[in-house]
Amino acid sequence: MKKIQISPSILSADFSQLGKEIKKLEEGGADLIHVDVMDGHFVPNLTIGPPVIKVLRNYTKLPFDVHLMISPVHKYIKNFAEAGSDIITIHPEATKNLEESIVLIKKLNKKVGVSLNPNTEINVIESQLNNIDLVLIMSVFPGFGGQKFIPETIKKIKDLKEIKDKNNYSFDIEVDGGINFSNSKDVVDAGANILVSGTTIFKENNGDIKKNIETLKSV
Ligand code: DX5
Ligand code: ZN
């Protein structure tokens, strides 16, 4: 049984202290750092790009789990790889040729993730499942932290886990959006092994990051 990993989203961190916040996440027991990149085009919000990732790289050895909510994405993949991303996750709708973008990420020696929005079916990426390291299932419509978990996501996680087990695929199942202390067990029981969380980790228990990460891990 794979242990549960926690990938806190820095979207909910104090953007004026991102380096220090990342150190607090590492000290608090985070397994990865989830970096939400938004372009104001693929999603109605704008965050950070390669220059910021490059400087944040010096603050931790933890893997940067970079979620690219940008389109077109293909021409920026190399920039994010060179900035220090470890996992590069893209949305199928953001590239003209998903397979080509996957091949490029692997050629750059990075782990490759593909993300499914709540309204994107698993069959859109089924042909690529044996080529990727991670499927990021969105349990909110991407763009903002602090949104409510979409309950239909549980069935999608179960369906994906069934396909994974039936074909003996090895990709991780990461779930992203509205994860909290009351839904995390259902998400893990459905088949997820990596949980993304921003609001719960930074805001619950008066912002006790270590306690919040431990609570999510102990489902
Ligand atoms: C939303 C991002 C998520 C979000 C998670 O577009 O992809 O990673 O920041 O934040 P919470 O945990 O607050 O929903
Ligand atoms: Zn994300």
GROMACS .gro file of C-alpha atoms and ligand atoms in nm:
model
  234
    1MET     CA    1   0.000   0.000   0.000
    2LYS     CA    2   0.161   0.330  -0.107
    3LYS     CA    3   0.194   0.579   0.179
    4ILE     CA    4  -0.004   0.902   0.148
    5GLN     CA    5   0.204   1.198   0.035
    6ILE     CA    6   0.111   1.561   0.097
    7SER     CA    7   0.182   1.830  -0.163
    8PRO     CA    8   0.088   2.167  -0.005
    9SER     CA    9  -0.016   2.434  -0.257
   10ILE     CA   10   0.177   2.758  -0.212
   11LEU     CA   11  -0.114   2.943  -0.373
   12SER     CA   12  -0.246   2.987  -0.016
   13ALA     CA   13   0.094   3.090   0.125
   14ASP     CA   14   0.207   3.443   0.213
   15PHE     CA   15   0.342   3.552  -0.128
   16SER     CA   16   0.565   3.812   0.038
   17GLN     CA   17   0.751   3.532   0.223
   18LEU     CA   18   0.739   3.241  -0.021
   19GLY     CA   19   1.090   3.119   0.059
   20LYS     CA   20   1.024   3.110   0.433
   21GLU     CA   21   0.681   2.953   0.378
   22ILE     CA   22   0.838   2.673   0.174
   23LYS     CA   23   1.087   2.607   0.455
   24LYS     CA   24   0.797   2.588   0.703
   25LEU     CA   25   0.624   2.333   0.477
   26GLU     CA   26   0.940   2.122   0.462
   27GLU     CA   27   0.985   2.139   0.841
   28GLY     CA   28   0.615   2.057   0.877
   29GLY     CA   29   0.659   1.725   0.694
   30ALA     CA   30   0.549   1.808   0.337
   31ASP     CA   31   0.655   1.548   0.079
   32LEU     CA   32   0.632   1.779  -0.225
   33ILE     CA   33   0.566   2.148  -0.291
   34HIS     CA   34   0.266   2.211  -0.521
   35VAL     CA   35   0.331   2.520  -0.734
   36ASP     CA   36   0.019   2.654  -0.907
   37VAL     CA   37   0.116   2.839  -1.225
   38MET     CA   38  -0.170   3.039  -1.378
   39ASP     CA   39  -0.165   3.258  -1.691
   40GLY     CA   40  -0.496   3.448  -1.677
   41HIS     CA   41  -0.590   3.271  -2.004
   42PHE     CA   42  -0.633   2.901  -1.931
   43VAL     CA   43  -0.770   3.001  -1.591
   44PRO     CA   44  -0.904   3.344  -1.477
   45ASN     CA   45  -0.610   3.410  -1.245
   46LEU     CA   46  -0.238   3.498  -1.270
   47THR     CA   47   0.034   3.373  -1.035
   48ILE     CA   48   0.403   3.300  -1.084
   49GLY     CA   49   0.640   3.183  -1.358
   50PRO     CA   50   0.989   3.033  -1.410
   51PRO     CA   51   1.189   3.324  -1.254
   52VAL     CA   52   1.013   3.277  -0.920
   53ILE     CA   53   1.048   2.899  -0.931
   54LYS     CA   54   1.419   2.947  -1.001
   55VAL     CA   55   1.478   3.147  -0.682
   56LEU     CA   56   1.251   2.928  -0.470
   57ARG     CA   57   1.458   2.629  -0.582
   58ASN     CA   58   1.729   2.736  -0.336
   59TYR     CA   59   1.495   2.711  -0.035
   60THR     CA   60   1.423   2.338  -0.036
   61LYS     CA   61   1.532   2.003  -0.172
   62LEU     CA   62   1.168   1.884  -0.178
   63PRO     CA   63   1.034   1.802  -0.526
   64PHE     CA   64   0.856   2.092  -0.699
   65ASP     CA   65   0.519   1.954  -0.813
   66VAL     CA   66   0.447   2.218  -1.077
   67HIS     CA   67   0.085   2.245  -1.196
   68LEU     CA   68   0.077   2.437  -1.525
   69MET     CA   69  -0.262   2.597  -1.571
   70ILE     CA   70  -0.138   2.779  -1.881
   71SER     CA   71  -0.220   2.756  -2.250
   72PRO     CA   72  -0.055   2.711  -2.492
   73VAL     CA   73   0.171   2.512  -2.261
   74HIS     CA   74   0.413   2.324  -2.496
   75LYS     CA   75   0.645   2.617  -2.568
   76TYR     CA   76   0.696   2.691  -2.196
   77ILE     CA   77   0.775   2.339  -2.076
   78LYS     CA   78   1.153   2.379  -2.120
   79ASN     CA   79   1.152   2.707  -1.919
   80PHE     CA   80   0.980   2.536  -1.626
   81ALA     CA   81   1.210   2.235  -1.646
   82GLU     CA   82   1.521   2.457  -1.642
   83ALA     CA   83   1.380   2.667  -1.354
   84GLY     CA   84   1.387   2.359  -1.130
   85SER     CA   85   1.053   2.179  -1.160
   86ASP     CA   86   1.063   1.807  -1.074
   87ILE     CA   87   0.712   1.710  -1.182
   88ILE     CA   88   0.552   1.905  -1.466
   89THR     CA   89   0.176   1.861  -1.489
   90ILE     CA   90  -0.017   1.989  -1.789
   91HIS     CA   91  -0.383   1.998  -1.894
   92PRO     CA   92  -0.470   1.810  -2.217
   93GLU     CA   93  -0.679   2.105  -2.337
   94ALA     CA   94  -0.367   2.329  -2.322
   95THR     CA   95  -0.157   2.150  -2.584
   96LYS     CA   96  -0.214   2.074  -2.952
   97ASN     CA   97  -0.055   1.731  -2.910
   98LEU     CA   98  -0.060   1.573  -2.562
   99GLU     CA   99   0.176   1.291  -2.660
  100GLU     CA  100   0.435   1.537  -2.795
  101SER     CA  101   0.423   1.742  -2.474
  102ILE     CA  102   0.460   1.428  -2.262
  103VAL     CA  103   0.760   1.318  -2.470
  104LEU     CA  104   0.919   1.663  -2.428
  105ILE     CA  105   0.880   1.660  -2.047
  106LYS     CA  106   1.037   1.312  -2.029
  107LYS     CA  107   1.320   1.417  -2.266
  108LEU     CA  108   1.395   1.695  -2.014
  109ASN     CA  109   1.424   1.422  -1.746
  110LYS     CA  110   1.124   1.546  -1.550
  111LYS     CA  111   0.830   1.344  -1.420
  112VAL     CA  112   0.517   1.406  -1.622
  113GLY     CA  113   0.167   1.463  -1.489
  114VAL     CA  114  -0.159   1.515  -1.674
  115SER     CA  115  -0.449   1.695  -1.507
  116LEU     CA  116  -0.820   1.624  -1.549
  117ASN     CA  117  -1.061   1.912  -1.486
  118PRO     CA  118  -1.395   1.819  -1.327
  119ASN     CA  119  -1.555   1.825  -1.674
  120THR     CA  120  -1.276   1.632  -1.851
  121GLU     CA  121  -1.334   1.257  -1.876
  122ILE     CA  122  -1.064   0.994  -1.815
  123ASN     CA  123  -1.099   0.868  -2.174
  124VAL     CA  124  -0.940   1.194  -2.296
  125ILE     CA  125  -0.603   1.075  -2.158
  126GLU     CA  126  -0.654   0.696  -2.144
  127SER     CA  127  -0.409   0.632  -2.431
  128GLN     CA  128  -0.133   0.809  -2.239
  129LEU     CA  129  -0.179   0.646  -1.898
  130ASN     CA  130   0.109   0.401  -1.951
  131ASN     CA  131   0.342   0.692  -2.039
  132ILE     CA  132   0.292   0.920  -1.740
  133ASP     CA  133   0.402   0.938  -1.379
  134LEU     CA  134   0.098   1.113  -1.230
  135VAL     CA  135  -0.267   1.194  -1.294
  136LEU     CA  136  -0.382   1.512  -1.119
  137ILE     CA  137  -0.757   1.494  -1.066
  138MET     CA  138  -0.906   1.841  -1.010
  139SER     CA  139  -1.175   1.839  -0.743
  140VAL     CA  140  -1.248   2.207  -0.814
  141PHE     CA  141  -1.247   2.408  -1.136
  142PRO     CA  142  -0.891   2.543  -1.147
  143GLY     CA  143  -0.804   2.906  -1.081
  144PHE     CA  144  -0.842   2.971  -0.710
  145GLY     CA  145  -0.772   2.826  -0.368
  146GLY     CA  146  -1.041   2.797  -0.102
  147GLN     CA  147  -1.311   2.647  -0.325
  148LYS     CA  148  -1.553   2.368  -0.224
  149PHE     CA  149  -1.464   2.005  -0.304
  150ILE     CA  150  -1.681   1.866  -0.588
  151PRO     CA  151  -1.820   1.535  -0.449
  152GLU     CA  152  -1.856   1.371  -0.794
  153THR     CA  153  -1.476   1.357  -0.794
  154ILE     CA  154  -1.483   1.048  -0.570
  155LYS     CA  155  -1.635   0.834  -0.849
  156LYS     CA  156  -1.373   0.962  -1.097
  157ILE     CA  157  -1.090   0.866  -0.858
  158LYS     CA  158  -1.241   0.517  -0.815
  159ASP     CA  159  -1.279   0.475  -1.195
  160LEU     CA  160  -0.918   0.583  -1.252
  161LYS     CA  161  -0.788   0.353  -0.977
  162GLU     CA  162  -0.977   0.062  -1.137
  163ILE     CA  163  -0.812   0.132  -1.476
  164LYS     CA  164  -0.472   0.166  -1.303
  165ASP     CA  165  -0.506  -0.166  -1.116
  166LYS     CA  166  -0.653  -0.355  -1.414
  167ASN     CA  167  -0.361  -0.252  -1.638
  168ASN     CA  168  -0.098  -0.256  -1.366
  169TYR     CA  169  -0.007   0.106  -1.442
  170SER     CA  170   0.227   0.281  -1.198
  171PHE     CA  171   0.115   0.646  -1.213
  172ASP     CA  172   0.039   0.831  -0.887
  173ILE     CA  173  -0.314   0.960  -0.833
  174GLU     CA  174  -0.303   1.316  -0.696
  175VAL     CA  175  -0.619   1.509  -0.605
  176ASP     CA  176  -0.629   1.886  -0.600
  177GLY     CA  177  -0.888   2.130  -0.471
  178GLY     CA  178  -1.096   2.170  -0.156
  179ILE     CA  179  -0.922   1.886   0.030
  180ASN     CA  180  -0.993   1.908   0.404
  181PHE     CA  181  -1.002   1.697   0.720
  182SER     CA  182  -1.354   1.569   0.651
  183ASN     CA  183  -1.312   1.457   0.287
  184SER     CA  184  -0.946   1.342   0.280
  185LYS     CA  185  -1.022   0.986   0.401
  186ASP     CA  186  -1.287   0.937   0.127
  187VAL     CA  187  -1.038   1.068  -0.132
  188VAL     CA  188  -0.766   0.827  -0.016
  189ASP     CA  189  -1.006   0.533   0.020
  190ALA     CA  190  -1.117   0.599  -0.341
  191GLY     CA  191  -0.756   0.553  -0.458
  192ALA     CA  192  -0.558   0.877  -0.427
  193ASN     CA  193  -0.204   0.857  -0.291
  194ILE     CA  194  -0.106   1.226  -0.311
  195LEU     CA  195  -0.320   1.505  -0.164
  196VAL     CA  196  -0.282   1.870  -0.264
  197SER     CA  197  -0.399   2.122  -0.010
  198GLY     CA  198  -0.362   2.496   0.026
  199THR     CA  199  -0.632   2.642   0.248
  200THR     CA  200  -0.653   2.352   0.495
  201ILE     CA  201  -0.277   2.339   0.549
  202PHE     CA  202  -0.223   2.715   0.582
  203LYS     CA  203  -0.544   2.818   0.759
  204GLU     CA  204  -0.670   2.537   0.989
  205ASN     CA  205  -0.560   2.514   1.358
  206ASN     CA  206  -0.445   2.879   1.350
  207GLY     CA  207  -0.208   2.800   1.066
  208ASP     CA  208  -0.028   2.515   1.247
  209ILE     CA  209   0.126   2.373   0.928
  210LYS     CA  210   0.289   2.070   1.095
  211LYS     CA  211  -0.035   1.968   1.270
  212ASN     CA  212  -0.239   2.015   0.951
  213ILE     CA  213   0.001   1.809   0.738
  214GLU     CA  214   0.013   1.535   1.002
  215THR     CA  215  -0.368   1.530   1.025
  216LEU     CA  216  -0.406   1.494   0.648
  217LYS     CA  217  -0.140   1.220   0.644
  218SER     CA  218  -0.307   1.023   0.920
  219VAL     CA  219  -0.630   0.947   0.733
  220DX5     C1  220  -0.657   2.555  -0.796
  220DX5     C2  221  -0.522   2.493  -0.765
  220DX5     C3  222  -0.523   2.415  -0.638
  220DX5     C4  223  -0.562   2.498  -0.519
  220DX5     C5  224  -0.578   2.412  -0.397
  220DX5     O1  225  -0.659   2.595  -0.930
  220DX5     O2  226  -0.484   2.406  -0.868
  220DX5     O3  227  -0.393   2.360  -0.617
  220DX5     O4  228  -0.464   2.596  -0.496
  220DX5     O5  229  -0.611   2.498  -0.293
  220DX5     P1  230  -0.722   2.460  -0.184
  220DX5     O6  231  -0.662   2.344  -0.109
  220DX5     O7  232  -0.734   2.584  -0.106
  220DX5     O8  233  -0.846   2.423  -0.259
  221ZN      ZN  234  -0.297   2.288  -0.834
   0.00000   0.00000   0.00000
